[in-house]
CSV table of C-alpha atoms in Angstrom, one decimal:
chain,number,residue,atom,x,y,z
A,1,UNK,CA,-17.2,13.6,23.8
A,2,UNK,CA,-19.8,11.5,22.0
A,3,UNK,CA,-18.2,10.6,18.7
A,4,UNK,CA,-14.8,9.8,17.4
A,5,UNK,CA,-13.6,9.5,13.7
A,6,UNK,CA,-10.8,7.0,12.9
A,7,UNK,CA,-8.7,8.2,10.0
A,8,UNK,CA,-5.6,6.6,8.4
A,9,UNK,CA,-2.8,9.1,8.2
A,10,UNK,CA,-0.6,7.4,5.6
A,11,UNK,CA,-1.4,5.0,2.7
A,12,UNK,CA,-3.6,2.7,4.7
A,13,UNK,CA,-2.6,-0.5,6.5
A,14,UNK,CA,-1.6,1.6,9.6
A,15,UNK,CA,-3.0,-1.0,12.0
A,16,UNK,CA,-6.5,0.5,12.3
A,17,UNK,CA,-8.1,-2.9,13.1
A,18,UNK,CA,-6.7,-3.2,16.6
A,19,UNK,CA,-7.4,0.5,17.4
A,20,UNK,CA,-10.9,0.4,16.0
A,21,UNK,CA,-11.6,-2.8,18.0
A,22,UNK,CA,-10.3,-1.1,21.2
A,23,UNK,CA,-12.5,1.9,20.6
A,24,UNK,CA,-15.5,-0.1,19.4
A,25,UNK,CA,-15.7,-1.9,22.7
A,26,UNK,CA,-16.4,1.5,24.3
A,27,UNK,CA,-18.8,2.8,21.6
A,28,UNK,CA,-22.5,2.3,21.2
A,29,UNK,CA,-22.6,2.7,17.4
A,30,UNK,CA,-19.9,1.9,14.8
A,31,UNK,CA,-20.4,3.2,11.3
A,32,UNK,CA,-18.4,2.8,8.0
A,33,UNK,CA,-18.6,5.9,5.8
A,34,UNK,CA,-16.5,5.3,2.7
A,35,UNK,CA,-14.8,2.7,0.5
A,36,UNK,CA,-16.0,-0.8,-0.1
A,37,UNK,CA,-14.7,-4.4,0.2
A,38,UNK,CA,-11.3,-3.2,-1.0
A,39,UNK,CA,-10.4,-2.4,2.6
A,40,UNK,CA,-9.9,-4.8,5.4
A,41,UNK,CA,-9.5,-4.9,9.2
A,42,UNK,CA,-8.3,-8.0,11.1
A,43,UNK,CA,-9.6,-8.4,14.6
A,44,UNK,CA,-8.6,-11.0,17.2
A,45,UNK,CA,-11.1,-11.4,20.0
A,46,UNK,CA,-10.8,-14.2,22.6
A,47,UNK,CA,-8.6,-16.1,20.3
A,48,UNK,CA,-10.9,-15.8,17.3
A,49,UNK,CA,-9.8,-14.0,14.2
A,50,UNK,CA,-12.3,-11.9,12.1
A,51,UNK,CA,-11.4,-10.5,8.8
A,52,UNK,CA,-13.9,-7.7,8.0
A,53,UNK,CA,-14.1,-5.8,4.7
A,54,UNK,CA,-17.6,-4.3,4.7
A,55,UNK,CA,-19.0,-4.9,8.1
A,56,UNK,CA,-18.1,-2.3,10.8
A,57,UNK,CA,-15.8,-3.7,13.5
A,58,UNK,CA,-18.5,-3.3,16.1
A,59,UNK,CA,-20.4,-6.2,14.6
A,60,UNK,CA,-18.4,-8.7,16.6
A,61,UNK,CA,-19.4,-7.2,19.9
A,62,UNK,CA,-22.8,-7.8,21.5
A,63,UNK,CA,-24.9,-4.8,22.2
A,64,UNK,CA,-23.4,-2.6,19.5
A,65,UNK,CA,-25.2,-1.1,16.5
A,66,UNK,CA,-23.2,-1.3,13.2
A,67,UNK,CA,-24.1,0.9,10.3
A,68,UNK,CA,-22.9,0.9,6.7
A,69,UNK,CA,-23.3,4.5,5.6
A,70,UNK,CA,-24.3,6.0,2.3
A,71,UNK,CA,-20.7,6.8,1.4
A,72,UNK,CA,-19.8,3.1,1.1
A,73,UNK,CA,-20.2,1.2,-2.1
A,74,UNK,CA,-21.6,-2.2,-1.4
A,75,UNK,CA,-21.2,-5.5,-3.3
A,76,UNK,CA,-24.4,-7.2,-2.1
A,77,UNK,CA,-23.1,-10.7,-2.7
A,78,UNK,CA,-19.9,-10.0,-0.9
A,79,UNK,CA,-21.8,-8.4,2.0
A,80,UNK,CA,-24.1,-11.5,2.4
A,81,UNK,CA,-21.1,-13.8,2.2
A,82,UNK,CA,-19.3,-11.8,4.9
A,83,UNK,CA,-22.3,-11.8,7.1
A,84,UNK,CA,-22.5,-15.6,6.8
A,85,UNK,CA,-18.8,-16.1,7.5
A,86,UNK,CA,-19.0,-14.0,10.7
A,87,UNK,CA,-22.2,-15.7,11.8
A,88,UNK,CA,-20.4,-19.0,11.4
A,89,UNK,CA,-18.0,-17.9,14.1
A,90,UNK,CA,-20.9,-17.5,16.5
A,91,UNK,CA,-21.6,-13.8,16.0
A,92,UNK,CA,-25.3,-12.8,15.9
A,93,UNK,CA,-26.1,-10.5,13.0
A,94,UNK,CA,-29.7,-9.3,12.4
A,95,UNK,CA,-31.5,-6.1,11.6
A,96,UNK,CA,-31.3,-5.3,15.3
A,97,UNK,CA,-27.5,-4.8,15.2
A,98,UNK,CA,-26.8,-4.1,11.5
A,99,UNK,CA,-28.2,-1.3,9.4
A,100,UNK,CA,-27.3,-0.6,5.7
A,101,UNK,CA,-28.0,2.9,4.4
A,102,UNK,CA,-30.8,2.6,1.8
A,103,UNK,CA,-29.1,5.3,-0.3
A,104,UNK,CA,-25.8,3.5,-0.6
A,105,UNK,CA,-24.7,2.5,-4.1
A,106,UNK,CA,-24.3,-1.2,-5.2
A,107,UNK,CA,-21.3,-2.8,-6.9
A,108,UNK,CA,-22.5,-5.0,-9.7
A,109,UNK,CA,-20.6,-7.7,-11.7
A,110,UNK,CA,-20.2,-5.2,-14.6
A,111,UNK,CA,-18.2,-2.9,-12.3
A,112,UNK,CA,-15.7,-5.7,-11.5
A,113,UNK,CA,-15.4,-6.5,-15.2
A,114,UNK,CA,-14.7,-2.9,-16.1
A,115,UNK,CA,-12.3,-2.5,-13.2
A,116,UNK,CA,-10.1,-5.3,-14.4
A,117,UNK,CA,-10.4,-4.3,-18.1
A,118,UNK,CA,-9.3,-0.7,-17.4
A,119,UNK,CA,-6.4,-1.8,-15.2
A,120,UNK,CA,-5.1,-4.2,-18.0
A,121,UNK,CA,-5.6,-1.4,-20.5
A,122,UNK,CA,-3.2,0.9,-18.5
A,123,UNK,CA,-0.4,-1.5,-19.4
A,124,UNK,CA,2.8,-0.6,-17.7
A,125,UNK,CA,1.3,2.2,-15.6
A,126,UNK,CA,-1.4,0.5,-13.5
A,127,UNK,CA,-3.0,2.4,-10.7
A,128,UNK,CA,-2.9,-0.7,-8.4
A,129,UNK,CA,-6.6,-1.2,-8.0
A,130,UNK,CA,-7.9,-4.2,-6.2
A,131,UNK,CA,-10.1,-4.9,-9.2
A,132,UNK,CA,-13.2,-5.2,-7.0
A,133,UNK,CA,-15.3,-2.7,-8.9
A,134,UNK,CA,-14.9,0.1,-6.4
A,135,UNK,CA,-13.9,2.8,-8.9
A,136,UNK,CA,-16.4,2.0,-11.7
A,137,UNK,CA,-19.2,2.0,-9.1
A,138,UNK,CA,-18.2,5.4,-7.8
A,139,UNK,CA,-18.1,6.6,-11.4
A,140,UNK,CA,-21.7,5.4,-11.9
A,141,UNK,CA,-22.7,7.1,-8.7
A,142,UNK,CA,-21.2,10.5,-9.9
A,143,UNK,CA,-22.6,10.0,-13.4
A,144,UNK,CA,-26.1,9.4,-11.8
A,145,UNK,CA,-26.6,6.0,-13.4
A,146,UNK,CA,-25.9,4.0,-10.2
A,147,UNK,CA,-28.1,1.4,-8.6
A,148,UNK,CA,-28.8,2.0,-4.9
A,149,UNK,CA,-30.0,-0.3,-2.1
A,150,UNK,CA,-33.4,1.3,-2.1
A,151,UNK,CA,-33.9,0.4,-5.8
A,152,UNK,CA,-34.2,-3.2,-4.9
A,153,UNK,CA,-37.6,-2.5,-3.5
A,154,UNK,CA,-39.0,-1.5,-6.9
A,155,UNK,CA,-38.4,-4.2,-9.6
A,156,UNK,CA,-39.8,-2.2,-12.5
A,157,UNK,CA,-37.6,0.8,-11.7
A,158,UNK,CA,-34.6,-1.5,-11.1
A,159,UNK,CA,-35.0,-3.2,-14.5
A,160,UNK,CA,-35.3,0.2,-16.2
A,161,UNK,CA,-32.2,1.5,-14.5
A,162,UNK,CA,-30.1,-1.6,-15.3
A,163,UNK,CA,-31.0,-1.4,-19.0
A,164,UNK,CA,-30.0,2.3,-19.1
A,165,UNK,CA,-26.7,1.5,-17.3
A,166,UNK,CA,-25.8,-1.3,-19.6
A,167,UNK,CA,-26.5,0.7,-22.7
A,168,UNK,CA,-23.5,2.7,-21.6
A,169,UNK,CA,-21.3,-0.1,-20.2
A,170,UNK,CA,-21.8,-2.6,-23.0
A,171,UNK,CA,-20.2,-0.1,-25.4
A,172,UNK,CA,-17.2,0.0,-23.1
A,173,UNK,CA,-17.0,-3.8,-22.7
A,174,UNK,CA,-17.2,-4.2,-26.5
A,175,UNK,CA,-14.4,-1.7,-26.9
A,176,UNK,CA,-12.3,-3.7,-24.5
A,177,UNK,CA,-13.0,-6.9,-26.5
A,178,UNK,CA,-15.1,-8.3,-23.7
A,179,UNK,CA,-18.5,-10.0,-23.8
A,180,UNK,CA,-21.5,-7.8,-23.3
A,181,UNK,CA,-23.6,-8.4,-20.2
A,182,UNK,CA,-27.3,-9.0,-20.3
A,183,UNK,CA,-29.1,-6.6,-17.9
A,184,UNK,CA,-31.8,-9.1,-17.6
A,185,UNK,CA,-29.4,-11.6,-16.0
A,186,UNK,CA,-28.2,-9.0,-13.6
A,187,UNK,CA,-31.8,-8.1,-12.7
A,188,UNK,CA,-32.6,-11.8,-12.0
A,189,UNK,CA,-29.5,-12.2,-9.8
A,190,UNK,CA,-30.3,-9.0,-7.8
A,191,UNK,CA,-33.9,-10.0,-7.3
A,192,UNK,CA,-32.8,-13.4,-6.0
A,193,UNK,CA,-30.9,-11.7,-3.1
A,194,UNK,CA,-32.9,-8.5,-2.7
A,195,UNK,CA,-35.1,-9.8,0.2
A,196,UNK,CA,-32.0,-10.7,2.2
A,197,UNK,CA,-30.3,-7.4,1.5
A,198,UNK,CA,-33.4,-5.3,2.2
A,199,UNK,CA,-33.7,-6.9,5.6
A,200,UNK,CA,-30.9,-4.7,6.7
A,201,UNK,CA,-31.8,-1.5,4.7
A,202,UNK,CA,-33.0,1.6,6.4
A,203,UNK,CA,-32.5,5.4,6.9
A,204,UNK,CA,-29.0,5.5,8.4
A,205,UNK,CA,-28.7,9.2,8.9
A,206,UNK,CA,-32.0,9.3,10.9
A,207,UNK,CA,-30.8,6.4,13.1
A,208,UNK,CA,-27.5,8.2,13.7
A,209,UNK,CA,-29.2,11.5,14.5
A,210,UNK,CA,-31.3,9.7,17.1
A,211,UNK,CA,-28.2,8.1,18.6
A,212,UNK,CA,-26.5,11.5,18.8
A,213,UNK,CA,-29.6,13.0,20.5
A,214,UNK,CA,-29.6,10.2,23.0
A,215,UNK,CA,-25.9,10.9,23.8
A,216,UNK,CA,-24.6,7.6,22.5
A,217,UNK,CA,-21.0,7.2,21.7
A,218,UNK,CA,-20.5,6.9,17.9
A,219,UNK,CA,-17.3,5.6,16.2
A,220,UNK,CA,-16.8,6.6,12.6
A,221,UNK,CA,-14.6,3.8,11.1
A,222,UNK,CA,-12.5,5.0,8.2
A,223,UNK,CA,-10.8,2.8,5.6
A,224,UNK,CA,-7.6,3.2,3.6
A,225,UNK,CA,-5.5,6.3,4.4
A,226,UNK,CA,-5.3,10.1,3.8
A,227,UNK,CA,-2.7,9.8,1.0
A,228,UNK,CA,-5.2,7.6,-0.9
A,229,UNK,CA,-7.8,10.3,-0.8
A,230,UNK,CA,-9.3,11.0,-4.2
A,231,UNK,CA,-8.6,14.8,-3.8
A,232,UNK,CA,-5.7,15.0,-1.4
A,233,UNK,CA,-3.8,11.8,-2.0
A,234,UNK,CA,-1.1,10.8,-4.5
A,235,UNK,CA,-3.5,11.1,-7.5
A,236,UNK,CA,-4.0,9.1,-9.7
A,237,UNK,CA,-2.6,6.4,-7.5
A,238,UNK,CA,-5.5,6.7,-5.0
A,239,UNK,CA,-8.8,5.1,-4.1
A,240,UNK,CA,-12.1,6.4,-5.5
A,241,UNK,CA,-13.5,8.1,-2.4
A,242,UNK,CA,-12.5,10.8,0.1
A,243,UNK,CA,-10.7,9.3,3.1
A,244,UNK,CA,-10.3,12.4,5.1
A,245,UNK,CA,-12.4,13.2,8.3
A,246,UNK,CA,-14.9,15.4,6.5
A,247,UNK,CA,-16.1,12.3,4.6
A,248,UNK,CA,-17.4,10.9,7.9
A,249,UNK,CA,-20.1,13.5,7.7
A,250,UNK,CA,-20.9,13.3,4.0
A,251,UNK,CA,-20.7,9.5,4.0
A,252,UNK,CA,-23.2,9.1,6.9
A,253,UNK,CA,-25.5,12.1,6.7
A,254,UNK,CA,-24.5,13.5,10.0
A,255,UNK,CA,-23.6,17.2,10.4
A,256,UNK,CA,-19.9,18.0,10.8
A,257,UNK,CA,-20.5,19.2,14.3
A,258,UNK,CA,-21.3,15.6,15.3
A,259,UNK,CA,-17.6,14.6,15.1
A,260,UNK,CA,-15.9,15.7,18.3
A,261,UNK,CA,-12.5,13.9,18.1
A,262,UNK,CA,-10.5,12.9,15.1
A,263,UNK,CA,-7.9,10.2,15.8
A,264,UNK,CA,-5.2,9.5,13.1
A,265,UNK,CA,-3.9,6.0,13.0
A,266,UNK,CA,-0.2,6.2,12.2
A,267,UNK,CA,2.4,3.5,11.7
A,268,UNK,CA,5.8,4.1,13.3
A,269,UNK,CA,7.3,3.7,9.8
A,270,UNK,CA,5.7,3.9,6.4
A,271,UNK,CA,4.2,1.3,4.1
A,272,UNK,CA,2.4,1.2,0.8
A,273,UNK,CA,0.6,-1.4,-1.3
A,274,UNK,CA,0.7,-1.3,-5.1
A,275,UNK,CA,2.1,1.3,-7.4
A,276,UNK,CA,2.6,5.1,-6.9
A,277,UNK,CA,5.2,7.5,-5.4
A,278,UNK,CA,6.8,6.6,-2.1
A,279,UNK,CA,9.6,9.1,-1.2
A,280,UNK,CA,11.0,7.2,1.9
A,281,UNK,CA,10.8,3.7,0.4
A,282,UNK,CA,13.6,1.3,1.3
A,283,UNK,CA,14.5,-1.4,-1.2
A,284,UNK,CA,17.5,-2.6,0.8
A,285,UNK,CA,18.0,-4.9,3.7
A,286,UNK,CA,16.4,-2.4,6.1
A,287,UNK,CA,13.2,-2.4,4.0
A,288,UNK,CA,13.2,-6.2,4.1
A,289,UNK,CA,13.7,-6.1,7.8
A,290,UNK,CA,10.7,-3.8,8.3
A,291,UNK,CA,8.5,-6.0,6.1
A,292,UNK,CA,9.5,-9.2,7.8
A,293,UNK,CA,9.2,-7.8,11.4
A,294,UNK,CA,5.9,-6.1,10.6
A,295,UNK,CA,4.4,-9.0,8.6
A,296,UNK,CA,3.5,-6.6,5.9
A,297,UNK,CA,1.0,-8.3,3.7
A,298,UNK,CA,-2.4,-6.8,2.7
A,299,UNK,CA,-5.4,-8.1,4.6
A,300,UNK,CA,-7.6,-8.0,1.4
A,301,UNK,CA,-5.1,-8.5,-1.4
A,302,UNK,CA,-2.4,-10.5,0.3
A,303,UNK,CA,0.1,-8.3,-1.6
A,304,UNK,CA,3.5,-7.6,-0.1
A,305,UNK,CA,3.7,-4.0,1.2
A,306,UNK,CA,6.5,-1.7,0.3
A,307,UNK,CA,8.3,-0.4,3.4
A,308,UNK,CA,10.2,2.8,4.3
A,309,UNK,CA,11.1,5.3,7.0
A,310,UNK,CA,8.6,7.4,8.8
A,311,UNK,CA,7.6,10.4,6.7
A,312,UNK,CA,6.7,13.3,9.1
A,313,UNK,CA,5.9,15.7,6.2
A,314,UNK,CA,3.2,13.4,4.9
A,315,UNK,CA,1.7,12.7,8.4
A,316,UNK,CA,1.8,16.3,9.3
A,317,UNK,CA,-0.2,17.1,6.1
A,318,UNK,CA,-2.7,14.4,7.0
A,319,UNK,CA,-3.1,15.8,10.5
A,320,UNK,CA,-4.0,19.2,9.0
A,321,UNK,CA,-6.2,17.9,6.3
A,322,UNK,CA,-8.4,16.0,8.8
A,323,UNK,CA,-8.0,18.2,11.8
A,324,UNK,CA,-6.7,15.4,13.8
A,325,UNK,CA,-6.7,16.0,17.5
A,326,UNK,CA,-4.2,13.2,18.2
A,327,UNK,CA,-2.7,10.0,16.7
A,328,UNK,CA,-2.6,6.4,17.6
A,329,UNK,CA,1.0,5.3,16.9
A,330,UNK,CA,1.2,1.6,15.9
A,331,UNK,CA,3.9,-1.0,15.4
A,332,UNK,CA,6.6,0.7,17.4
A,333,UNK,CA,7.9,-2.7,18.3
A,334,UNK,CA,8.9,-3.4,14.6
A,335,UNK,CA,11.7,-0.8,15.0
A,336,UNK,CA,13.3,-2.8,17.9
A,337,UNK,CA,16.9,-3.7,17.3
A,338,UNK,CA,17.8,-1.1,14.7
A,339,UNK,CA,21.1,0.8,15.4
A,340,UNK,CA,19.7,4.0,13.9
A,341,UNK,CA,16.4,5.2,12.6
A,342,UNK,CA,15.8,7.9,9.9
A,343,UNK,CA,12.9,10.3,9.8
A,344,UNK,CA,11.9,12.3,6.8
A,345,UNK,CA,11.6,15.9,7.9
A,346,UNK,CA,11.3,17.7,4.6
A,347,UNK,CA,11.6,17.2,0.8
A,348,UNK,CA,13.9,18.4,-1.9
A,349,UNK,CA,12.2,19.3,-5.1
A,350,UNK,CA,14.4,20.7,-8.0
A,351,UNK,CA,17.0,21.9,-5.6
A,352,UNK,CA,14.5,23.6,-3.2
A,353,UNK,CA,13.4,22.5,0.2
A,354,UNK,CA,9.6,22.1,0.7
A,355,UNK,CA,7.6,21.2,3.8
A,356,UNK,CA,4.5,19.7,2.1
A,357,UNK,CA,3.7,16.9,-0.3
A,358,UNK,CA,2.9,18.4,-3.7
A,359,UNK,CA,-0.2,17.7,-5.8
A,360,UNK,CA,1.4,17.3,-9.2
A,361,UNK,CA,2.0,13.7,-10.2
A,362,UNK,CA,5.3,14.8,-11.8
A,363,UNK,CA,6.4,16.6,-8.6
A,364,UNK,CA,5.5,13.7,-6.4
A,365,UNK,CA,7.7,11.4,-8.5
A,366,UNK,CA,10.7,13.8,-8.2
A,367,UNK,CA,10.6,14.7,-4.5
A,368,UNK,CA,13.5,13.4,-2.5
A,369,UNK,CA,13.4,12.9,1.3
A,370,UNK,CA,15.6,14.9,3.6
A,371,UNK,CA,16.4,12.8,6.6
A,372,UNK,CA,17.2,13.3,10.2
A,373,UNK,CA,18.9,10.3,11.9
A,374,UNK,CA,18.1,9.3,15.5
A,375,UNK,CA,19.6,6.7,17.7
A,376,UNK,CA,17.7,3.3,17.8
A,377,UNK,CA,17.3,0.9,20.7
A,378,UNK,CA,18.1,-2.7,21.3
A,379,UNK,CA,15.6,-3.4,24.1
A,380,UNK,CA,12.2,-4.8,23.3
A,381,UNK,CA,9.1,-2.5,23.3
A,382,UNK,CA,6.9,-5.5,22.5
A,383,UNK,CA,3.9,-5.7,24.8
A,384,UNK,CA,4.7,-2.6,26.8
A,385,UNK,CA,1.7,-1.1,28.6
A,386,UNK,CA,3.3,2.0,30.2
A,387,UNK,CA,5.9,4.6,29.3
A,388,UNK,CA,8.1,3.1,32.0
A,389,UNK,CA,8.1,-0.2,30.0
A,390,UNK,CA,9.7,1.5,27.0
A,391,UNK,CA,13.4,2.1,26.3
A,392,UNK,CA,14.5,5.7,26.7
A,393,UNK,CA,15.4,6.1,23.0
A,394,UNK,CA,12.0,4.7,22.0
A,395,UNK,CA,10.3,7.4,24.2
A,396,UNK,CA,12.5,10.0,22.6
A,397,UNK,CA,11.5,8.8,19.1
A,398,UNK,CA,7.8,9.1,19.9
A,399,UNK,CA,8.2,12.5,21.4
A,400,UNK,CA,10.2,13.7,18.4
A,401,UNK,CA,7.5,12.5,16.1
A,402,UNK,CA,4.9,14.5,18.1
A,403,UNK,CA,6.9,17.6,17.5
A,404,UNK,CA,7.4,17.0,13.8
A,405,UNK,CA,3.8,16.2,13.0
A,406,UNK,CA,2.4,18.8,15.3
A,407,UNK,CA,0.0,16.5,17.1
A,408,UNK,CA,0.1,14.5,20.3
A,409,UNK,CA,0.2,10.7,20.6
A,410,UNK,CA,-3.1,9.8,22.2
A,411,UNK,CA,-2.5,6.0,22.0
A,412,UNK,CA,0.6,3.9,21.5
A,413,UNK,CA,0.4,0.3,20.3
A,414,UNK,CA,3.2,-2.1,21.1
A,415,UNK,CA,1.9,-5.4,19.7
A,416,UNK,CA,-1.1,-6.8,17.8
A,417,UNK,CA,-2.8,-7.7,21.2
A,418,UNK,CA,-5.5,-5.2,22.0
A,419,UNK,CA,-4.4,-4.8,25.7
A,420,UNK,CA,-0.8,-4.0,24.7
A,421,UNK,CA,-1.7,-0.3,24.4
A,422,UNK,CA,-0.4,2.7,26.2
A,423,UNK,CA,-3.4,5.1,26.6
A,424,UNK,CA,-2.4,8.7,26.9
A,425,UNK,CA,-5.8,10.2,26.2
A,426,UNK,CA,-9.1,8.4,25.7
A,427,UNK,CA,-10.6,9.9,22.5
A,428,UNK,CA,-14.1,9.3,23.8
A,429,UNK,CA,-13.3,11.5,26.8
A,430,UNK,CA,-11.8,14.3,24.8
């Protein structure tokens, strides 16, 4: 096996940071393929904490090549700031170990302004965007008026494209009662940072193809989760990109046959940030317990996460949508001490039992979870590194989840520490 794709199987925040770090230490190349600086991974290495939003997790490890693929939308100012922050912690970052796809689209100040304006305009039914310009940037990309990294090389073309873009966006800004933006100011600002950004720019797909030919291990690092996918998630309460495994190909320029193993990162319960449907949400003391024990606050937004029971219907759907070969089950230790644990095994919709998550926004809001109750455990699972270190009931819980989602547990995480992991099957070994 020469490549592994990491995919969140729920609504994001599944604990990908630790697993990605564990796998990136074994990879030669780590590549981001979708999203922007609205996602975040927290890594702790040798006592140092790194909060990454755009940079692939491999950047903190010597000898690894990190690539930001064409499927990512990049705020150039945020990227340069993140590079400086990580460098300040002693990490070397140069064109030798960081490559930015020249055909990736750039997030500009107008995108952030529009993002916030549109969220405010939604009134009592916000989508829950991070207001970082991700959605409007993807809109411009699809509308073919976006600015790409390679455009920074050609000032005359860049100025022309900015003027065309702002003829459209200034009408929107005016409609929202906001001040129009001078494309000349944006041009000057971009030109000021263009040399630094272009230092890292290159042909990402070609570099990845060469790595594949050389038999190097490639880790495709996903952000967010399957249920936030623009096509397959809880639309419209989703992100603006595809988050399923197929995007690892489209977002990097590698053929689909390059991805040999798909690992779904899966939390032992369920969380969600922001608005949108959440069938197994708990608003009682148990929900508070899960949030408190799991320290459920967003890495990027700091927002408190909503918590609920494990939803096997949703995870099974994610397994099938991405063709997951196995899952990495995280935060099992958060369930320690509960007398009983519930698992959603099906939904009830208008009096009928269904075994999938429906596409309709109306149906998603009406589905009710059908639970199965299993016995909890009082012993601690924290820090366990073997099956023998787990309580019998915890092992039964994990095995039952495997049956329900129709996928094996390849890795089991029992604490935030990277070595507190039970490895069943190394994804790089197949």
